[in-house]
Amino acid sequence: MVFLNHVADIDIAVSIVTISTSKWQKYGNIGIDELKKTDDESGKILVEMLGEKFLISKYRLVPDDMEAIRKAVLECLEVSDAVITTGGTGITPKDVTIEAVDPLIKKKLDGFGEIFRMLSYQQVRSAAILSRAMAGVRDGKAIFCLPGSPKAVKLGAELILDSLKHVISHARGLK
């Protein structure tokens, strides 16, 4: 982990949003208590990894639908300092997470997607070009959009663990 001595010591609450029509059709609108009974491995990884350092305030499962995604992210921003989505960042016609979330972001963190793809390239080579992972801030809060694969989620969670306090501190002018 990188030592950043100019990062404000703040408590951070995080929400997780899994985007998957198949899982949503199987489980419906579930919360964090029901997550452990599902096959949402990526959601479980995020809760486990990020829960070691941050409070997990909310979990949502939504279909690959722009309005449902946007609504879930906005709802989570009301109770969290950061929202991490998983799923729907690829290039298939049903992948609409980026299109749903992008208008919500006030300032993009292009470096997150660039570093994510660079590290992904080391693991999956040229398949990394298919990733549209991204991050940004809105009203002092962070939004991260990760792919749905468990391996990619672990990689993204590691980046978020290293940088989230720094991102929030800067977004709030606390640096």
PDB file of C-alpha atoms in Angstrom, residues 7-147:
ATOM      1  CA  VAL A   7      -4.745  12.131   3.381  1.00  0.00           C
ATOM      2  CA  ALA A   8      -7.411  13.175   5.860  1.00  0.00           C
ATOM      3  CA  ASP A   9      -8.256  10.546   8.472  1.00  0.00           C
ATOM      4  CA  ILE A  10     -11.910  10.023   7.633  1.00  0.00           C
ATOM      5  CA  ASP A  11     -14.353   7.173   8.055  1.00  0.00           C
ATOM      6  CA  ILE A  12     -15.815   6.016   4.768  1.00  0.00           C
ATOM      7  CA  ALA A  13     -19.087   4.219   4.058  1.00  0.00           C
ATOM      8  CA  VAL A  14     -19.263   2.229   0.825  1.00  0.00           C
ATOM      9  CA  SER A  15     -22.190   0.829  -1.160  1.00  0.00           C
ATOM     10  CA  ILE A  16     -21.934  -2.076  -3.595  1.00  0.00           C
ATOM     11  CA  VAL A  17     -24.183  -2.389  -6.659  1.00  0.00           C
ATOM     12  CA  THR A  18     -24.108  -5.618  -8.663  1.00  0.00           C
ATOM     13  CA  ILE A  19     -25.472  -5.263 -12.183  1.00  0.00           C
ATOM     14  CA  SER A  20     -26.666  -8.572 -13.611  1.00  0.00           C
ATOM     15  CA  THR A  21     -30.013  -9.325 -15.210  1.00  0.00           C
ATOM     16  CA  SER A  22     -29.598 -13.079 -14.702  1.00  0.00           C
ATOM     17  CA  LYS A  23     -28.826 -12.721 -10.991  1.00  0.00           C
ATOM     18  CA  TRP A  24     -31.590 -10.132 -10.560  1.00  0.00           C
ATOM     19  CA  GLN A  25     -34.104 -12.487 -12.218  1.00  0.00           C
ATOM     20  CA  LYS A  26     -32.939 -15.270  -9.900  1.00  0.00           C
ATOM     21  CA  TYR A  27     -32.822 -13.308  -6.607  1.00  0.00           C
ATOM     22  CA  GLY A  28     -34.740 -10.067  -7.133  1.00  0.00           C
ATOM     23  CA  ASN A  29     -34.198  -6.927  -5.066  1.00  0.00           C
ATOM     24  CA  ILE A  30     -32.033  -8.197  -2.239  1.00  0.00           C
ATOM     25  CA  GLY A  31     -29.948  -6.457   0.383  1.00  0.00           C
ATOM     26  CA  ILE A  32     -26.648  -7.197   2.038  1.00  0.00           C
ATOM     27  CA  ASP A  33     -28.135  -9.776   4.417  1.00  0.00           C
ATOM     28  CA  GLU A  34     -29.283 -11.945   1.500  1.00  0.00           C
ATOM     29  CA  LEU A  35     -26.022 -11.609  -0.470  1.00  0.00           C
ATOM     30  CA  LYS A  36     -24.345 -14.568   1.239  1.00  0.00           C
ATOM     31  CA  LYS A  37     -27.139 -16.870  -0.039  1.00  0.00           C
ATOM     32  CA  THR A  38     -26.462 -15.980  -3.694  1.00  0.00           C
ATOM     33  CA  ASP A  39     -23.942 -16.874  -6.388  1.00  0.00           C
ATOM     34  CA  ASP A  40     -22.864 -13.216  -6.678  1.00  0.00           C
ATOM     35  CA  GLU A  41     -19.162 -13.917  -6.182  1.00  0.00           C
ATOM     36  CA  SER A  42     -18.098 -10.438  -7.273  1.00  0.00           C
ATOM     37  CA  GLY A  43     -20.462  -8.746  -4.830  1.00  0.00           C
ATOM     38  CA  LYS A  44     -19.203 -11.001  -2.042  1.00  0.00           C
ATOM     39  CA  ILE A  45     -15.573 -10.216  -2.902  1.00  0.00           C
ATOM     40  CA  LEU A  46     -16.237  -6.470  -2.752  1.00  0.00           C
ATOM     41  CA  VAL A  47     -18.067  -6.715   0.571  1.00  0.00           C
ATOM     42  CA  GLU A  48     -15.300  -8.867   2.045  1.00  0.00           C
ATOM     43  CA  MET A  49     -12.305  -6.898   0.755  1.00  0.00           C
ATOM     44  CA  LEU A  50     -13.678  -3.387   1.213  1.00  0.00           C
ATOM     45  CA  GLY A  51     -15.356  -4.318   4.495  1.00  0.00           C
ATOM     46  CA  GLU A  52     -11.921  -4.851   6.042  1.00  0.00           C
ATOM     47  CA  LYS A  53     -11.228  -1.117   5.826  1.00  0.00           C
ATOM     48  CA  PHE A  54     -14.575   0.615   5.270  1.00  0.00           C
ATOM     49  CA  LEU A  55     -18.169   0.363   6.482  1.00  0.00           C
ATOM     50  CA  ILE A  56     -20.390  -1.390   3.934  1.00  0.00           C
ATOM     51  CA  SER A  57     -23.594   0.631   4.168  1.00  0.00           C
ATOM     52  CA  LYS A  58     -25.671  -0.859   1.363  1.00  0.00           C
ATOM     53  CA  TYR A  59     -25.796  -3.617  -1.245  1.00  0.00           C
ATOM     54  CA  ARG A  60     -28.070  -3.565  -4.288  1.00  0.00           C
ATOM     55  CA  LEU A  61     -28.666  -6.059  -7.082  1.00  0.00           C
ATOM     56  CA  VAL A  62     -30.141  -4.584 -10.264  1.00  0.00           C
ATOM     57  CA  PRO A  63     -30.681  -5.701 -13.866  1.00  0.00           C
ATOM     58  CA  ASP A  64     -28.737  -4.448 -16.884  1.00  0.00           C
ATOM     59  CA  ASP A  65     -31.100  -1.504 -17.282  1.00  0.00           C
ATOM     60  CA  MET A  66     -29.909   2.093 -17.478  1.00  0.00           C
ATOM     61  CA  GLU A  67     -32.678   3.540 -15.324  1.00  0.00           C
ATOM     62  CA  ALA A  68     -32.368   0.823 -12.653  1.00  0.00           C
ATOM     63  CA  ILE A  69     -28.589   1.289 -12.519  1.00  0.00           C
ATOM     64  CA  ARG A  70     -28.812   5.073 -12.302  1.00  0.00           C
ATOM     65  CA  LYS A  71     -31.504   4.903  -9.615  1.00  0.00           C
ATOM     66  CA  ALA A  72     -29.492   2.414  -7.527  1.00  0.00           C
ATOM     67  CA  VAL A  73     -26.296   4.486  -7.729  1.00  0.00           C
ATOM     68  CA  LEU A  74     -28.102   7.698  -6.739  1.00  0.00           C
ATOM     69  CA  GLU A  75     -29.882   5.912  -3.887  1.00  0.00           C
ATOM     70  CA  CYS A  76     -26.575   4.529  -2.636  1.00  0.00           C
ATOM     71  CA  LEU A  77     -24.878   7.931  -2.847  1.00  0.00           C
ATOM     72  CA  GLU A  78     -27.429   9.216  -0.329  1.00  0.00           C
ATOM     73  CA  VAL A  79     -26.090   6.843   2.364  1.00  0.00           C
ATOM     74  CA  SER A  80     -22.463   6.325   1.290  1.00  0.00           C
ATOM     75  CA  ASP A  81     -19.241   8.137   0.549  1.00  0.00           C
ATOM     76  CA  ALA A  82     -18.486   5.819  -2.362  1.00  0.00           C
ATOM     77  CA  VAL A  83     -20.393   3.492  -4.660  1.00  0.00           C
ATOM     78  CA  ILE A  84     -18.722   0.563  -6.382  1.00  0.00           C
ATOM     79  CA  THR A  85     -20.580  -1.143  -9.198  1.00  0.00           C
ATOM     80  CA  THR A  86     -19.699  -4.528 -10.640  1.00  0.00           C
ATOM     81  CA  GLY A  87     -20.907  -5.768 -14.004  1.00  0.00           C
ATOM     82  CA  GLY A  88     -22.076  -4.302 -17.274  1.00  0.00           C
ATOM     83  CA  THR A  89     -18.824  -2.561 -18.236  1.00  0.00           C
ATOM     84  CA  GLY A  90     -18.059  -4.645 -21.326  1.00  0.00           C
ATOM     85  CA  ILE A  91     -19.008  -4.016 -24.940  1.00  0.00           C
ATOM     86  CA  THR A  92     -21.968  -6.330 -25.493  1.00  0.00           C
ATOM     87  CA  PRO A  93     -25.294  -4.657 -26.318  1.00  0.00           C
ATOM     88  CA  LYS A  94     -26.586  -5.402 -22.785  1.00  0.00           C
ATOM     89  CA  ASP A  95     -23.578  -3.726 -21.104  1.00  0.00           C
ATOM     90  CA  VAL A  96     -24.947  -0.285 -20.183  1.00  0.00           C
ATOM     91  CA  THR A  97     -23.379   0.482 -16.804  1.00  0.00           C
ATOM     92  CA  ILE A  98     -20.968   3.077 -18.172  1.00  0.00           C
ATOM     93  CA  GLU A  99     -23.716   4.800 -20.163  1.00  0.00           C
ATOM     94  CA  ALA A 100     -25.932   4.858 -17.052  1.00  0.00           C
ATOM     95  CA  VAL A 101     -23.291   6.112 -14.622  1.00  0.00           C
ATOM     96  CA  ASP A 102     -21.268   8.496 -16.787  1.00  0.00           C
ATOM     97  CA  PRO A 103     -23.862  11.327 -16.678  1.00  0.00           C
ATOM     98  CA  LEU A 104     -23.837  11.150 -12.854  1.00  0.00           C
ATOM     99  CA  ILE A 105     -20.112  11.869 -12.625  1.00  0.00           C
ATOM    100  CA  LYS A 106     -18.987  15.494 -12.298  1.00  0.00           C
ATOM    101  CA  LYS A 107     -15.236  14.819 -12.610  1.00  0.00           C
ATOM    102  CA  LYS A 108     -13.755  11.678 -14.122  1.00  0.00           C
ATOM    103  CA  LEU A 109     -10.748   9.908 -12.670  1.00  0.00           C
ATOM    104  CA  ASP A 110      -9.281   8.703 -15.953  1.00  0.00           C
ATOM    105  CA  GLY A 111      -6.205   7.372 -14.180  1.00  0.00           C
ATOM    106  CA  PHE A 112      -8.256   4.675 -12.460  1.00  0.00           C
ATOM    107  CA  GLY A 113      -9.383   3.114 -15.739  1.00  0.00           C
ATOM    108  CA  GLU A 114      -5.917   3.487 -17.250  1.00  0.00           C
ATOM    109  CA  ILE A 115      -4.194   1.770 -14.320  1.00  0.00           C
ATOM    110  CA  PHE A 116      -6.908  -0.896 -14.145  1.00  0.00           C
ATOM    111  CA  ARG A 117      -6.436  -1.764 -17.833  1.00  0.00           C
ATOM    112  CA  MET A 118      -2.642  -1.729 -17.507  1.00  0.00           C
ATOM    113  CA  LEU A 119      -2.774  -4.188 -14.600  1.00  0.00           C
ATOM    114  CA  SER A 120      -5.445  -6.241 -16.382  1.00  0.00           C
ATOM    115  CA  TYR A 121      -3.191  -6.466 -19.435  1.00  0.00           C
ATOM    116  CA  GLN A 122      -0.561  -8.158 -17.281  1.00  0.00           C
ATOM    117  CA  GLN A 123      -3.130 -10.847 -16.422  1.00  0.00           C
ATOM    118  CA  VAL A 124      -5.291 -11.255 -19.531  1.00  0.00           C
ATOM    119  CA  ARG A 125      -3.165  -9.645 -22.245  1.00  0.00           C
ATOM    120  CA  SER A 126      -5.101  -8.062 -25.116  1.00  0.00           C
ATOM    121  CA  ALA A 127      -8.506  -8.947 -23.611  1.00  0.00           C
ATOM    122  CA  ALA A 128      -7.920  -5.895 -21.377  1.00  0.00           C
ATOM    123  CA  ILE A 129      -8.995  -3.653 -24.266  1.00  0.00           C
ATOM    124  CA  LEU A 130     -12.571  -4.857 -23.724  1.00  0.00           C
ATOM    125  CA  SER A 131     -12.718  -3.274 -20.259  1.00  0.00           C
ATOM    126  CA  ARG A 132     -14.383   0.077 -19.754  1.00  0.00           C
ATOM    127  CA  ALA A 133     -13.745   0.234 -15.996  1.00  0.00           C
ATOM    128  CA  MET A 134     -13.978   3.830 -14.826  1.00  0.00           C
ATOM    129  CA  ALA A 135     -14.208   6.094 -11.803  1.00  0.00           C
ATOM    130  CA  GLY A 136     -15.207   9.615 -10.968  1.00  0.00           C
ATOM    131  CA  VAL A 137     -16.525  11.916  -8.281  1.00  0.00           C
ATOM    132  CA  ARG A 138     -19.822  13.645  -7.622  1.00  0.00           C
ATOM    133  CA  ASP A 139     -20.459  16.076  -4.775  1.00  0.00           C
ATOM    134  CA  GLY A 140     -17.503  14.890  -2.691  1.00  0.00           C
ATOM    135  CA  LYS A 141     -18.295  11.214  -3.220  1.00  0.00           C
ATOM    136  CA  ALA A 142     -16.636   8.575  -5.401  1.00  0.00           C
ATOM    137  CA  ILE A 143     -18.121   6.217  -7.968  1.00  0.00           C
ATOM    138  CA  PHE A 144     -16.206   3.219  -9.341  1.00  0.00           C
ATOM    139  CA  CYS A 145     -17.461   0.935 -12.123  1.00  0.00           C
ATOM    140  CA  LEU A 146     -15.790  -2.469 -12.275  1.00  0.00           C
ATOM    141  CA  PRO A 147     -16.273  -5.446 -14.576  1.00  0.00           C
TER     142      PRO A 147
END
